PDB file of C-alpha atoms in Angstrom:
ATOM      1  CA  UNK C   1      35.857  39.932 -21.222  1.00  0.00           C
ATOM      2  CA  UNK C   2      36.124  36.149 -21.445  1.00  0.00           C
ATOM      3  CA  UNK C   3      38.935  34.429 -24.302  1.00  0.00           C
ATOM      4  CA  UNK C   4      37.575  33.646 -27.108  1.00  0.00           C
ATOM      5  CA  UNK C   5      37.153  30.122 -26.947  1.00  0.00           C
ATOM      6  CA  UNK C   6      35.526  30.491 -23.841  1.00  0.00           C
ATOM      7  CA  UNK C   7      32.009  28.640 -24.617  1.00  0.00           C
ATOM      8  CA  UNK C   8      29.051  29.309 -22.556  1.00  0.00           C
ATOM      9  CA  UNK C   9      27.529  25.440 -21.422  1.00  0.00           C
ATOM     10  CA  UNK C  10      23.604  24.707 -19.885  1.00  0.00           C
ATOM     11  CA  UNK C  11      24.902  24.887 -16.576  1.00  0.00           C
ATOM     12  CA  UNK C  12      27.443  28.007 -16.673  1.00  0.00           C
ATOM     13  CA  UNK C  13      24.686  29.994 -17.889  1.00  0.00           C
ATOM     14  CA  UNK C  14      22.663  28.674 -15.333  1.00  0.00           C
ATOM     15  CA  UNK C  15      25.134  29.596 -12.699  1.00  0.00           C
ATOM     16  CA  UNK C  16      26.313  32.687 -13.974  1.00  0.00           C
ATOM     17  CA  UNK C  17      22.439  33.895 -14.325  1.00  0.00           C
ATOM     18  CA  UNK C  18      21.594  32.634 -10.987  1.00  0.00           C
ATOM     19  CA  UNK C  19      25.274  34.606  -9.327  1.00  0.00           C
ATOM     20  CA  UNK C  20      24.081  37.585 -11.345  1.00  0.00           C
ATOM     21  CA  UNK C  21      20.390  38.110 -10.559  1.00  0.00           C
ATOM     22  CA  UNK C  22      18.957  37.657 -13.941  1.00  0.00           C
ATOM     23  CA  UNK C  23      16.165  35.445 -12.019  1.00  0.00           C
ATOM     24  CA  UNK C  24      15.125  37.584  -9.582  1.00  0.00           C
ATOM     25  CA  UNK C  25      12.511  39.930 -11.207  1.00  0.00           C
ATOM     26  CA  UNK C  26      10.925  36.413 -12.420  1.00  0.00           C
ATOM     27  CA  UNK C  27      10.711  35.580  -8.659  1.00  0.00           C
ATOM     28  CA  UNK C  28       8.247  36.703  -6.174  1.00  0.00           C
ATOM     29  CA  UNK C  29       8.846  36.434  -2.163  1.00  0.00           C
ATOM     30  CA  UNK C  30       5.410  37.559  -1.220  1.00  0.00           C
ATOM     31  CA  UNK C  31       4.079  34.547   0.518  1.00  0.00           C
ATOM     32  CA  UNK C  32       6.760  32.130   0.379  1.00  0.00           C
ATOM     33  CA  UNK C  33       5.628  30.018   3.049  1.00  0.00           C
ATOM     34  CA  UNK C  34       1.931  29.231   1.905  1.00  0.00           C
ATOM     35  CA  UNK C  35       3.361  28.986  -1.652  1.00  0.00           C
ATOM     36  CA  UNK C  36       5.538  26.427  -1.363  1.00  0.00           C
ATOM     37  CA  UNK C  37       5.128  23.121  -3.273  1.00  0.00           C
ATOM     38  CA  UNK C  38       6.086  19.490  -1.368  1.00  0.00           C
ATOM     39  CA  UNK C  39       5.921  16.440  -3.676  1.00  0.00           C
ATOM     40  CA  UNK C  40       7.969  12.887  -2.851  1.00  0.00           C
ATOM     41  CA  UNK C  41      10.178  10.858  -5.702  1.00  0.00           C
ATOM     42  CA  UNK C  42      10.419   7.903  -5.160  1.00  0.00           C
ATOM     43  CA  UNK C  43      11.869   5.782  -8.118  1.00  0.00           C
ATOM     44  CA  UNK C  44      13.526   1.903  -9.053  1.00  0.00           C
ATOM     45  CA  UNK C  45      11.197  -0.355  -6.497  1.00  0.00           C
ATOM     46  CA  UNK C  46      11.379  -3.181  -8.743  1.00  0.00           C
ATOM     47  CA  UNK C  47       9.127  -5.086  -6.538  1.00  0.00           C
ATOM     48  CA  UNK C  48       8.830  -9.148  -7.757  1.00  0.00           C
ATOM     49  CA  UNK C  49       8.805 -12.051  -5.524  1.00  0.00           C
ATOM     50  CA  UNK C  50      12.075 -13.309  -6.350  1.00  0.00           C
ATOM     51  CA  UNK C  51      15.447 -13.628  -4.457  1.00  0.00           C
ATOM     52  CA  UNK C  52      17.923 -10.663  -4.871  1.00  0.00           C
ATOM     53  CA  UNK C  53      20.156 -10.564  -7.296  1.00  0.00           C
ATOM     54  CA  UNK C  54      23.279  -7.724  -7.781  1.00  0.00           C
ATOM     55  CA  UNK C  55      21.977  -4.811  -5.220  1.00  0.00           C
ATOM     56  CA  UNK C  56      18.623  -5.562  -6.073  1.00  0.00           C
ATOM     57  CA  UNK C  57      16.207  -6.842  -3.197  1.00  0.00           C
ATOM     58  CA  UNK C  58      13.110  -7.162  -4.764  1.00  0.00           C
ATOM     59  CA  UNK C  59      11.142  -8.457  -2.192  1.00  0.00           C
ATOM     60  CA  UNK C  60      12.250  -5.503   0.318  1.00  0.00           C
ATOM     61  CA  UNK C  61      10.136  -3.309  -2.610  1.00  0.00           C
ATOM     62  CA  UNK C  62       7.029  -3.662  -0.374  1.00  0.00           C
ATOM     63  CA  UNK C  63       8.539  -2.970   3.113  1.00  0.00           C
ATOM     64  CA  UNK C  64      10.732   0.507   1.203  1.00  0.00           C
ATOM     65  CA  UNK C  65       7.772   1.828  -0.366  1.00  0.00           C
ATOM     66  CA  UNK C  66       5.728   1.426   2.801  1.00  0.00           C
ATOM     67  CA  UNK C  67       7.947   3.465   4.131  1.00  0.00           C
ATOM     68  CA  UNK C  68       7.427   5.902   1.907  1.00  0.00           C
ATOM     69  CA  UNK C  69       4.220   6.176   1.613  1.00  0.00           C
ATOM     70  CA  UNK C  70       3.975   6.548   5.807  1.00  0.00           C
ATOM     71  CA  UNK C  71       6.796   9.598   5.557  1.00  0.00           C
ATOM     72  CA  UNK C  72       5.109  11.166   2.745  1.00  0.00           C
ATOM     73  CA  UNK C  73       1.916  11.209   4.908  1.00  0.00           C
ATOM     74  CA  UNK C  74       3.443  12.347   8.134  1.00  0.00           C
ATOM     75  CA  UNK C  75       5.032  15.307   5.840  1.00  0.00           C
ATOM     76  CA  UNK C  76       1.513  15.909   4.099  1.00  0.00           C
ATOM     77  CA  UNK C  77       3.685  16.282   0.864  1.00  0.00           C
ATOM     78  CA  UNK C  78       1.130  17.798  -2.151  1.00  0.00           C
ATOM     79  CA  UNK C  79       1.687  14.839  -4.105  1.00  0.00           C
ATOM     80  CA  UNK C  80       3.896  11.802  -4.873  1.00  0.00           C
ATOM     81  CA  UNK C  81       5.647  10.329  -8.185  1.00  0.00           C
ATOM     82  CA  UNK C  82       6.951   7.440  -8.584  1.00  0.00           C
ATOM     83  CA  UNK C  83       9.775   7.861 -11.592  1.00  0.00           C
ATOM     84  CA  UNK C  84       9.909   4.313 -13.197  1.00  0.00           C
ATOM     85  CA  UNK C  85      10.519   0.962 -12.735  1.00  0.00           C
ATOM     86  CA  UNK C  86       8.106   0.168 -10.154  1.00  0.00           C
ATOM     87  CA  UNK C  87       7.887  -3.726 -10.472  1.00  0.00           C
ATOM     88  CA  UNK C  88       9.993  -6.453 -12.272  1.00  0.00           C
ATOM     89  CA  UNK C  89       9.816  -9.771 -13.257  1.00  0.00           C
ATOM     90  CA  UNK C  90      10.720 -13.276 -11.593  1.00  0.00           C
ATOM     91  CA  UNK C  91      12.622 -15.931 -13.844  1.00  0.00           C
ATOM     92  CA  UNK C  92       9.471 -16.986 -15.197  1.00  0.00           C
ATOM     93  CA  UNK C  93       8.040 -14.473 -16.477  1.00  0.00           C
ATOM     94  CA  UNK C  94       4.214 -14.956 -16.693  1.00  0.00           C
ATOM     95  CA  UNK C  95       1.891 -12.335 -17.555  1.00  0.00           C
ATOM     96  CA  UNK C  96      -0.228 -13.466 -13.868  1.00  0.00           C
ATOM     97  CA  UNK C  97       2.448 -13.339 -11.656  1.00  0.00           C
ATOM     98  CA  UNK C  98       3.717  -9.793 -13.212  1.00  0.00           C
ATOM     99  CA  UNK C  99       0.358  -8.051 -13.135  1.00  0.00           C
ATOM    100  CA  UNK C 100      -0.040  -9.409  -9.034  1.00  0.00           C
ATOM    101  CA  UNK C 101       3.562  -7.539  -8.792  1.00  0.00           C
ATOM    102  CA  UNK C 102       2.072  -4.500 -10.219  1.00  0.00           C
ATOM    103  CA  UNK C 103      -0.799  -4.924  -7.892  1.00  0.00           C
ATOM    104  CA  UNK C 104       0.810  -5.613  -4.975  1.00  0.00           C
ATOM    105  CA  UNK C 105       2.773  -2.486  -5.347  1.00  0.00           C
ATOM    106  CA  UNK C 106      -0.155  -0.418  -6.155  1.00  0.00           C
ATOM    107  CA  UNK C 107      -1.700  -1.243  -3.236  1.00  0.00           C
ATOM    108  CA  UNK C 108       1.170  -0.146  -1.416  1.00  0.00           C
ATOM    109  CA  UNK C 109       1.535   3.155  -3.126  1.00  0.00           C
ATOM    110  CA  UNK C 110      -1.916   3.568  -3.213  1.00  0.00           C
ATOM    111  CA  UNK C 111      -1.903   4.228   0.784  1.00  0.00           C
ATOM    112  CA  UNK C 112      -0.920   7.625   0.279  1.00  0.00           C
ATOM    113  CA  UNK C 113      -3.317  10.217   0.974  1.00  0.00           C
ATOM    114  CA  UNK C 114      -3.343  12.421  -1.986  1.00  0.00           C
ATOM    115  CA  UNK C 115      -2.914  12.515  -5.592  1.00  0.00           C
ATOM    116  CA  UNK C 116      -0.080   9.933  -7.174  1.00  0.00           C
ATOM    117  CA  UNK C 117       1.336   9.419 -10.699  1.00  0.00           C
ATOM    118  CA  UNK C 118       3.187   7.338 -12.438  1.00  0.00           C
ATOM    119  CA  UNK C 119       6.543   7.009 -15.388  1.00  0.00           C
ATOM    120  CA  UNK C 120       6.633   4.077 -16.628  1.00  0.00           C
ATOM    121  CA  UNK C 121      10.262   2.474 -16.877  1.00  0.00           C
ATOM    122  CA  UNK C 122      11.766  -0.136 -19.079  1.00  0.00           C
ATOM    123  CA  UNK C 123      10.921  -2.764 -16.256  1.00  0.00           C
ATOM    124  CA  UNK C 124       7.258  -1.611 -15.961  1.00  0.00           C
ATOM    125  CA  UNK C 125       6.990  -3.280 -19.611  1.00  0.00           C
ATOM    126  CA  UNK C 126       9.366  -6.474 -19.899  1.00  0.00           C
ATOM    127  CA  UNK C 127       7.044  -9.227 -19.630  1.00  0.00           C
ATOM    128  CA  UNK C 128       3.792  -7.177 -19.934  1.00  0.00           C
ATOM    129  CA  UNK C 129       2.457  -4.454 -22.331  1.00  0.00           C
ATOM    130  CA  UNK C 130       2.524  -0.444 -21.601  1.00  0.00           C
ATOM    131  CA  UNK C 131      -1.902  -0.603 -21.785  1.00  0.00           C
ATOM    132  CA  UNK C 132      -1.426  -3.634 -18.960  1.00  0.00           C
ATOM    133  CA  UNK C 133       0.756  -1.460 -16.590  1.00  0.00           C
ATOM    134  CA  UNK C 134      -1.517   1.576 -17.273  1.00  0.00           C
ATOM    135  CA  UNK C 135      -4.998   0.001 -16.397  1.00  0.00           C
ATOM    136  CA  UNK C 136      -3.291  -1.682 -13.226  1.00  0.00           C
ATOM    137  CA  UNK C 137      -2.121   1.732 -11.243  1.00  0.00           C
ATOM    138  CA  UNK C 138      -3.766   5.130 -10.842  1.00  0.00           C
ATOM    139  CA  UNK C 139      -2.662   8.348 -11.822  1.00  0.00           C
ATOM    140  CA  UNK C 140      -4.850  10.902 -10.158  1.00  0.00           C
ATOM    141  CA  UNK C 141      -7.144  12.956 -12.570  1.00  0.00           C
ATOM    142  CA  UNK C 142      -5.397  11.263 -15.480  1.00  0.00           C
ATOM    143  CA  UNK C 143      -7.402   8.630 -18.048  1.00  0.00           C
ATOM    144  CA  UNK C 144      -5.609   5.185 -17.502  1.00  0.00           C
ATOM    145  CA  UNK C 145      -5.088   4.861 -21.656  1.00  0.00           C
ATOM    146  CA  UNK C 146      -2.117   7.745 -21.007  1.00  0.00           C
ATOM    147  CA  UNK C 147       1.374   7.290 -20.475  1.00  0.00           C
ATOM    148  CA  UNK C 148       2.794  10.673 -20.742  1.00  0.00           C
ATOM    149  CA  UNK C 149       0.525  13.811 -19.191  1.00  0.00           C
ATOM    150  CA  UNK C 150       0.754  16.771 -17.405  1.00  0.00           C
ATOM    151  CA  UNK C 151      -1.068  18.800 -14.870  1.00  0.00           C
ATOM    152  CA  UNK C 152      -0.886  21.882 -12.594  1.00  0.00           C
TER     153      UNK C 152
END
């Protein structure tokens, strides 16, 4: 029997249900192979066409998600997200050049060959509004006016 200040956190109930078993009758085994899911993150491009600064290289974005995009092809993930911040800003911070960072990204990103989505970061909305990011990048099967969804 634990002491009795012994407090149960998130992840020691986690690990003592996972040691334990609790999870197994939720879990089936039948068909693991064909049921598995394979999605890419890929997060903090912060693609602008401006000179690094700190450990960001923003012009690099381009080349790195390129990257990604041809690995998560080769793999034939099911699907790829992109988890915020996916452009920035130069020094002068014009709504034109922004929305041809956003673009230029998307175009990118958009090379992958099956459904992509979208959270918009802090970045994805300093020198433009949430509605321009949204009607500048696709998220597969979801209305452009949306920034939080969910699907199956």
């Amino acid at each position: 029997m634990p002491p009795s200040n012994y407090q149960v956190n998130r992840r020691r109930f986690l690990w003592q249900a996972a040691c334990s078993g609790a999870f197994l009758p939720f879990m089936s085994f039948d068909n693991l192979e064909s049921s598995k899911l394979r999605f890419g993150l890929v997060t903090d491009s912060h693609y602008a066409d401006r000179e690094p600064h700190n450990t960001r290289f923003y012009r690099q974005a381009l080349d790195k998600m390129e990257e990604f995009v041809t690995v998560m092809n080769k793999e034939q993930v099911d699907f790829v997200m992109h988890l915020g911040d996916f452009k920035d800003e130069d020094a002068h911070k014009l709504e034109i050049d922004t929305l041809s960072y956003v673009d230029k990204i998307e175009s990118v990103y958009g090379r992958f060959n099956g459904p992509r989505y979208h959270c918009v970061g802090n970045h994805d909305v300093d020198s433009i509004t949430k509605q321009q990011f949204l009607t500048h990048i696709t998220n597969t099967g979801i209305p452009s006016n949306q920034s939080y969804y969910s699907f199956d």
